[in-house]
N, CA, C and O atoms as a DFTB+ gen file, in Angstrom:
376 C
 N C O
     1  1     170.323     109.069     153.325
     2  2     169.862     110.173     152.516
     3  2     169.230     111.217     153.434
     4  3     168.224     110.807     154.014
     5  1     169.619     112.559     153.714
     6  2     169.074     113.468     153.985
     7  2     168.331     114.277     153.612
     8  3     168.844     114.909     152.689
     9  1     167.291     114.629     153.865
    10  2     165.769     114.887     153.593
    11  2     165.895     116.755     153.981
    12  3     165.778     117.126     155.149
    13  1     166.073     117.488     153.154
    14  2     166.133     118.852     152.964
    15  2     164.408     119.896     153.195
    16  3     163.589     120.293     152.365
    17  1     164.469     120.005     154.566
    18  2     163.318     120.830     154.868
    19  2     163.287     122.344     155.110
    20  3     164.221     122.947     155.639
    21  1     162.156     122.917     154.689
    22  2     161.801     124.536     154.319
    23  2     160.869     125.129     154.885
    24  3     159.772     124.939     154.359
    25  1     160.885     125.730     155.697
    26  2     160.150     126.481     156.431
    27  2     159.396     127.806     155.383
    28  3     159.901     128.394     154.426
    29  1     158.236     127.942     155.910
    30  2     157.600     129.051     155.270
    31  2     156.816     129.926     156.406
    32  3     155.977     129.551     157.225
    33  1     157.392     131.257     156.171
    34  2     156.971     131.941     157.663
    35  2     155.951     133.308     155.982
    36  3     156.256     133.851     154.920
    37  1     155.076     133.190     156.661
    38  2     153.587     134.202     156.314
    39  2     153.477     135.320     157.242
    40  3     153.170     135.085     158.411
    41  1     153.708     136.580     156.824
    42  2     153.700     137.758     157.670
    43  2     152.214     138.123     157.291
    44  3     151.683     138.359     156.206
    45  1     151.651     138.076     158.811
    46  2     150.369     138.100     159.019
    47  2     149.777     139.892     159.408
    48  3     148.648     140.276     159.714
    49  1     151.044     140.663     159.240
    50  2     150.531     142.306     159.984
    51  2     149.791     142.354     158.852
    52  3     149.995     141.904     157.725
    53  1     148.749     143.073     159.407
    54  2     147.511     143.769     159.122
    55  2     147.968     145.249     157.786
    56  3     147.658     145.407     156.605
    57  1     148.538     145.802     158.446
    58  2     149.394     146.977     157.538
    59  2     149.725     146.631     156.300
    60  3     149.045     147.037     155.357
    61  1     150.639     145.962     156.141
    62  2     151.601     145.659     155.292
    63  2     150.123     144.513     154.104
    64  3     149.582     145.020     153.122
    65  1     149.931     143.594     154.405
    66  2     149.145     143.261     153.890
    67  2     148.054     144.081     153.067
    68  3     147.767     143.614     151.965
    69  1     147.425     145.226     153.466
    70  2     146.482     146.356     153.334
    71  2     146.695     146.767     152.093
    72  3     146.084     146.712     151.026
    73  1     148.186     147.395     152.660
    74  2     149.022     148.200     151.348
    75  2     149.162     147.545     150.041
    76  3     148.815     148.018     148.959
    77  1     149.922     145.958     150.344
    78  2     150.035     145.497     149.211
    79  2     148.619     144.985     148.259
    80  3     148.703     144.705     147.063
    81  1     147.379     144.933     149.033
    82  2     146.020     145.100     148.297
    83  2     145.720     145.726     147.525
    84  3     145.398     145.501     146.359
    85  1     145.838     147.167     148.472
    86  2     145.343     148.311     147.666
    87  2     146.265     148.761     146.677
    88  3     145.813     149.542     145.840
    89  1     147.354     148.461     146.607
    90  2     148.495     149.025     145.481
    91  2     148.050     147.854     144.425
    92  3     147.550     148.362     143.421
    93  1     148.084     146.762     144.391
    94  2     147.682     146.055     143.479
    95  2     145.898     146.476     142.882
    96  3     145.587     146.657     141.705
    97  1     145.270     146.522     143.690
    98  2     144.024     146.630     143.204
    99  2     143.655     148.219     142.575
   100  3     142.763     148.551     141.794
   101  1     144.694     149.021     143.234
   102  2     144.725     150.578     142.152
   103  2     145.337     150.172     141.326
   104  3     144.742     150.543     140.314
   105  1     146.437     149.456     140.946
   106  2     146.842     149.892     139.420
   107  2     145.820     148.861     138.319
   108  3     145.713     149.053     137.108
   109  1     145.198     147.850     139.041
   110  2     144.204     147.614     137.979
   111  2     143.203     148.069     137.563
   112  3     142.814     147.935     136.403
   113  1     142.535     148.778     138.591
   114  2     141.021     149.949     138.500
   115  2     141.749     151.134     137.685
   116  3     140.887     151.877     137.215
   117  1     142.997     151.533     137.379
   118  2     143.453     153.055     137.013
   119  2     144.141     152.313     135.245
   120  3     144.583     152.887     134.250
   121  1     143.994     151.312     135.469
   122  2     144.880     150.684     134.067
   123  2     143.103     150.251     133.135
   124  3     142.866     150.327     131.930
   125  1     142.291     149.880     134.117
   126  2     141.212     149.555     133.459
   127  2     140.476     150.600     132.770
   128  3     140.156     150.827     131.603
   129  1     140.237     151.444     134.475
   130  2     139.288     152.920     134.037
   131  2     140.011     153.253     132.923
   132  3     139.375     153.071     131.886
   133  1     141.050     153.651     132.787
   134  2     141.648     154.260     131.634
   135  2     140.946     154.279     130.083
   136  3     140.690     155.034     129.145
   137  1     140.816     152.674     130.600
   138  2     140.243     151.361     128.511
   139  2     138.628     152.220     128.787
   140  3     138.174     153.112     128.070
   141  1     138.169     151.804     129.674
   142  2     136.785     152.688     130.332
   143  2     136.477     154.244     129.723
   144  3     135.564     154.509     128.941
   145  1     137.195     154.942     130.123
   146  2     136.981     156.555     129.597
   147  2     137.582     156.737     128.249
   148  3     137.329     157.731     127.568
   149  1     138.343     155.824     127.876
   150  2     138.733     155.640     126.189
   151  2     137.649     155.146     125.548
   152  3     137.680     155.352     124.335
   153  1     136.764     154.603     125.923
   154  2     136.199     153.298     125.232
   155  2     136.952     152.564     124.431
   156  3     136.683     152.320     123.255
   157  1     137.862     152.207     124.998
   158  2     138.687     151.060     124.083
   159  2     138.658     149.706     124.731
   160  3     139.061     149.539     125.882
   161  1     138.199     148.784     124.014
   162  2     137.951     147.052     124.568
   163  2     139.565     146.570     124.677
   164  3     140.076     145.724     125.411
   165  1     140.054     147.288     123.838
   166  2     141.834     147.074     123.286
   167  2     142.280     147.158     124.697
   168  3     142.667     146.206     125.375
   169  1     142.186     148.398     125.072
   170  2     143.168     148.457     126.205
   171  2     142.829     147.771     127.331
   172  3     143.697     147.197     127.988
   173  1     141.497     147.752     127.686
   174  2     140.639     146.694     128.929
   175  2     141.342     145.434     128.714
   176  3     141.489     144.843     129.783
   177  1     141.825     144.816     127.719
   178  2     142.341     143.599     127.716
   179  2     143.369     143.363     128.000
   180  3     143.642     142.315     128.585
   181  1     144.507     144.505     127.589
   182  2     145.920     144.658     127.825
   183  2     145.474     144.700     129.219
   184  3     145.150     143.598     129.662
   185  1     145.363     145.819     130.127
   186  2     145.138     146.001     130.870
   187  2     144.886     144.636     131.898
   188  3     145.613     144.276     132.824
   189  1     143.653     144.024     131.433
   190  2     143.675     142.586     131.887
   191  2     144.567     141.749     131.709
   192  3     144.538     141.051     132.722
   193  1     145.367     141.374     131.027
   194  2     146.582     140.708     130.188
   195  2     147.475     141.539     131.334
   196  3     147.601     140.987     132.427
   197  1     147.906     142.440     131.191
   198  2     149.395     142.833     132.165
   199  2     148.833     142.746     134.089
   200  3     149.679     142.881     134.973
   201  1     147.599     142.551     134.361
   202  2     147.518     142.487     135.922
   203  2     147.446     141.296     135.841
   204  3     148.330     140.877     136.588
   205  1     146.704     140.095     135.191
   206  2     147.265     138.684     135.166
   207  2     148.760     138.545     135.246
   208  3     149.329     137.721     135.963
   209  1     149.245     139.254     134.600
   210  2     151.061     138.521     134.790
   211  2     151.494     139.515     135.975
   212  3     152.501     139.141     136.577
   213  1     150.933     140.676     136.405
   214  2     151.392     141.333     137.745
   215  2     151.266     140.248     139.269
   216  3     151.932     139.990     140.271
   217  1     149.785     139.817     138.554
   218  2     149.405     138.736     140.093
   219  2     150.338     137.954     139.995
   220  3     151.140     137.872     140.926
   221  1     150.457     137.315     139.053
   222  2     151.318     135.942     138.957
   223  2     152.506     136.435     139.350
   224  3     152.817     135.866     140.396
   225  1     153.509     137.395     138.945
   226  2     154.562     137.902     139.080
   227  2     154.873     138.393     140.506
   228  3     155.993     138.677     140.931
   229  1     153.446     138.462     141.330
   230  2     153.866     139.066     142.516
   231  2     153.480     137.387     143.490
   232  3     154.026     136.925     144.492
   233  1     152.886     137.112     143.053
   234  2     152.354     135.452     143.732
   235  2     153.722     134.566     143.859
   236  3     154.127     133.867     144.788
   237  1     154.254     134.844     142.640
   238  2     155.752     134.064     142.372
   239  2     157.179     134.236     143.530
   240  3     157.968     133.486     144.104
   241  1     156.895     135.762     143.424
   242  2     158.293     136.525     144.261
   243  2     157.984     136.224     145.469
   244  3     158.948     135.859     146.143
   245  1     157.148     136.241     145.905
   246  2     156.455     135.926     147.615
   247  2     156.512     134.643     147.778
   248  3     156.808     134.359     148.939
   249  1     156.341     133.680     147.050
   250  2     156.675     132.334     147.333
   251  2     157.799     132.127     147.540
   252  3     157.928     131.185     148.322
   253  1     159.045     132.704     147.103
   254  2     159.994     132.479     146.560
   255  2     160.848     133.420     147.664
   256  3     162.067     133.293     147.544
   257  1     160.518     134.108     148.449
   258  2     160.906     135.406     149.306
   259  2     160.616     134.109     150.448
   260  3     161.551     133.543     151.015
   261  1     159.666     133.872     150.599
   262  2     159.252     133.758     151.994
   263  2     159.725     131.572     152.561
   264  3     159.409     130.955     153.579
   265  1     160.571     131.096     151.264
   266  2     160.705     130.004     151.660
   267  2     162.453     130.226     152.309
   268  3     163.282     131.010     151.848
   269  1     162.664     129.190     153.589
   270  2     163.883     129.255     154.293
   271  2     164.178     127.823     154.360
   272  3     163.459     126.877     154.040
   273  1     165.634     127.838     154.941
   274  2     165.629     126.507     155.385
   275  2     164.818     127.318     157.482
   276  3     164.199     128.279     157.940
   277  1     165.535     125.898     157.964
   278  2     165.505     125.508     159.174
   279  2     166.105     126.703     159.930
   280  3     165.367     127.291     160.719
   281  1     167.650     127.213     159.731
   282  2     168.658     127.404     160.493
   283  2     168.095     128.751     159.875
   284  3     167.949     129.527     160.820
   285  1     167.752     129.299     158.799
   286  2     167.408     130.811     158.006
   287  2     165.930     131.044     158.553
   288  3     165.835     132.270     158.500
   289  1     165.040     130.685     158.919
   290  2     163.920     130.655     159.525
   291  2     164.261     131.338     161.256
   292  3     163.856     132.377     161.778
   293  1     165.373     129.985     161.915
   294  2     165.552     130.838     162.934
   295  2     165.718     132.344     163.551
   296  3     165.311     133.182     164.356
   297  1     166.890     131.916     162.248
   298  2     167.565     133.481     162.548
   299  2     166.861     135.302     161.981
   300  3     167.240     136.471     162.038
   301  1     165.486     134.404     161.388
   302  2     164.692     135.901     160.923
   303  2     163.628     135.835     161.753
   304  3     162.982     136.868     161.924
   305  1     163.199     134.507     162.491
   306  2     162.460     135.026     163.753
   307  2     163.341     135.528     165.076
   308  3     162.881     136.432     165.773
   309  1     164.220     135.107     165.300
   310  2     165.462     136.104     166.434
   311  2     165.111     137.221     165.726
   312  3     164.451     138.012     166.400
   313  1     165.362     137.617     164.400
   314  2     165.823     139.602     164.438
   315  2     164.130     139.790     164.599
   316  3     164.046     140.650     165.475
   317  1     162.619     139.386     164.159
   318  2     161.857     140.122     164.475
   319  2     161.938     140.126     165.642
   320  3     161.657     141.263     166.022
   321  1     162.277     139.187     166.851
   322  2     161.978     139.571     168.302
   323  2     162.610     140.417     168.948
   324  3     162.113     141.114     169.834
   325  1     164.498     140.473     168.348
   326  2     165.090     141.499     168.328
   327  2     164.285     142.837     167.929
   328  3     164.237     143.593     168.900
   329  1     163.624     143.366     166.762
   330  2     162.948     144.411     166.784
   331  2     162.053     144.617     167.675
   332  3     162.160     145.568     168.449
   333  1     160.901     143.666     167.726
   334  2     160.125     143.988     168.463
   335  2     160.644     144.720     169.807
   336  3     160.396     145.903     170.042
   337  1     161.451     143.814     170.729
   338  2     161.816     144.082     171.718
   339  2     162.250     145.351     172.233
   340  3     162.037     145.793     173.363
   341  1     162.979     145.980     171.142
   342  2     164.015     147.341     170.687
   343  2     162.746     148.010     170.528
   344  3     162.979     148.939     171.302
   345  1     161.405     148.272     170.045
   346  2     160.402     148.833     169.603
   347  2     159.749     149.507     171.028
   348  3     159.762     150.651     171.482
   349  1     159.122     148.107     171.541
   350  2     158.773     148.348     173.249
   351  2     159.501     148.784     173.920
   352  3     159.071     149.640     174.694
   353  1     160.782     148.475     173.969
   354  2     161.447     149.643     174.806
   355  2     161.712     150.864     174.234
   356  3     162.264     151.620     175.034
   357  1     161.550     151.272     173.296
   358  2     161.530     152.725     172.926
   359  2     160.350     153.774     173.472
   360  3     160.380     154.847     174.075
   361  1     159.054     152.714     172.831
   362  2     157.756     153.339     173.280
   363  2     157.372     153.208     174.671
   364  3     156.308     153.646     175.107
   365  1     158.267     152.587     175.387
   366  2     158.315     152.577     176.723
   367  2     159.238     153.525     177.285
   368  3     159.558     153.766     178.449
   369  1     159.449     153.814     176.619
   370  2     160.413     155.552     177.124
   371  2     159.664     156.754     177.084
   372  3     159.941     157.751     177.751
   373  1     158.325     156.610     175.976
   374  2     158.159     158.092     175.741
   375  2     157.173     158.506     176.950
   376  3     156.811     159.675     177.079
């Protein structure tokens, strides 16, 4: 019986991480404020109700993005080193 293993590679840049914070954490402060300057409890809840299923919905796709096998793991750490590499030598031109 062969035993089917999955690599999980976590992109750790600083950037990219940032962005996807702050884009998540504005549309809940701009979906909230909204219920806020309405005074509506109604919409604060929706509001709460649709960024619960945003987290989850984005928690889900990223799990689900970022699992490989073995041989698919390799070959997406080759192309980042491929970029990288292609990167430094560019900025090593200017």
């Amino acid at each position: 019986m062969t035993q089917k293993h999955e690599i999980i590679i976590i992109d750790g840049r600083l950037a990219p991480s940032v962005m996807k914070s702050l884009t998540t954490f504005g549309l809940l402060t701009a979906m909230m404020g909204i219920g806020i300057i309405m005074d509506s409890s109604a919409f604060q809840w929706v509001a709460g109700v649709v960024g619960l299923i945003w987290l989850i919905a984005k928690a889900s796709i990223n799990a689900k993005n970022s699992q490989m096998t073995l041989d698919q793991a390799r070959a997406f750490l080759d192309e980042i080193d491929r970029r990288s590499a292609s990167n430094s030598e560019s900025q090593g031109e200017d």
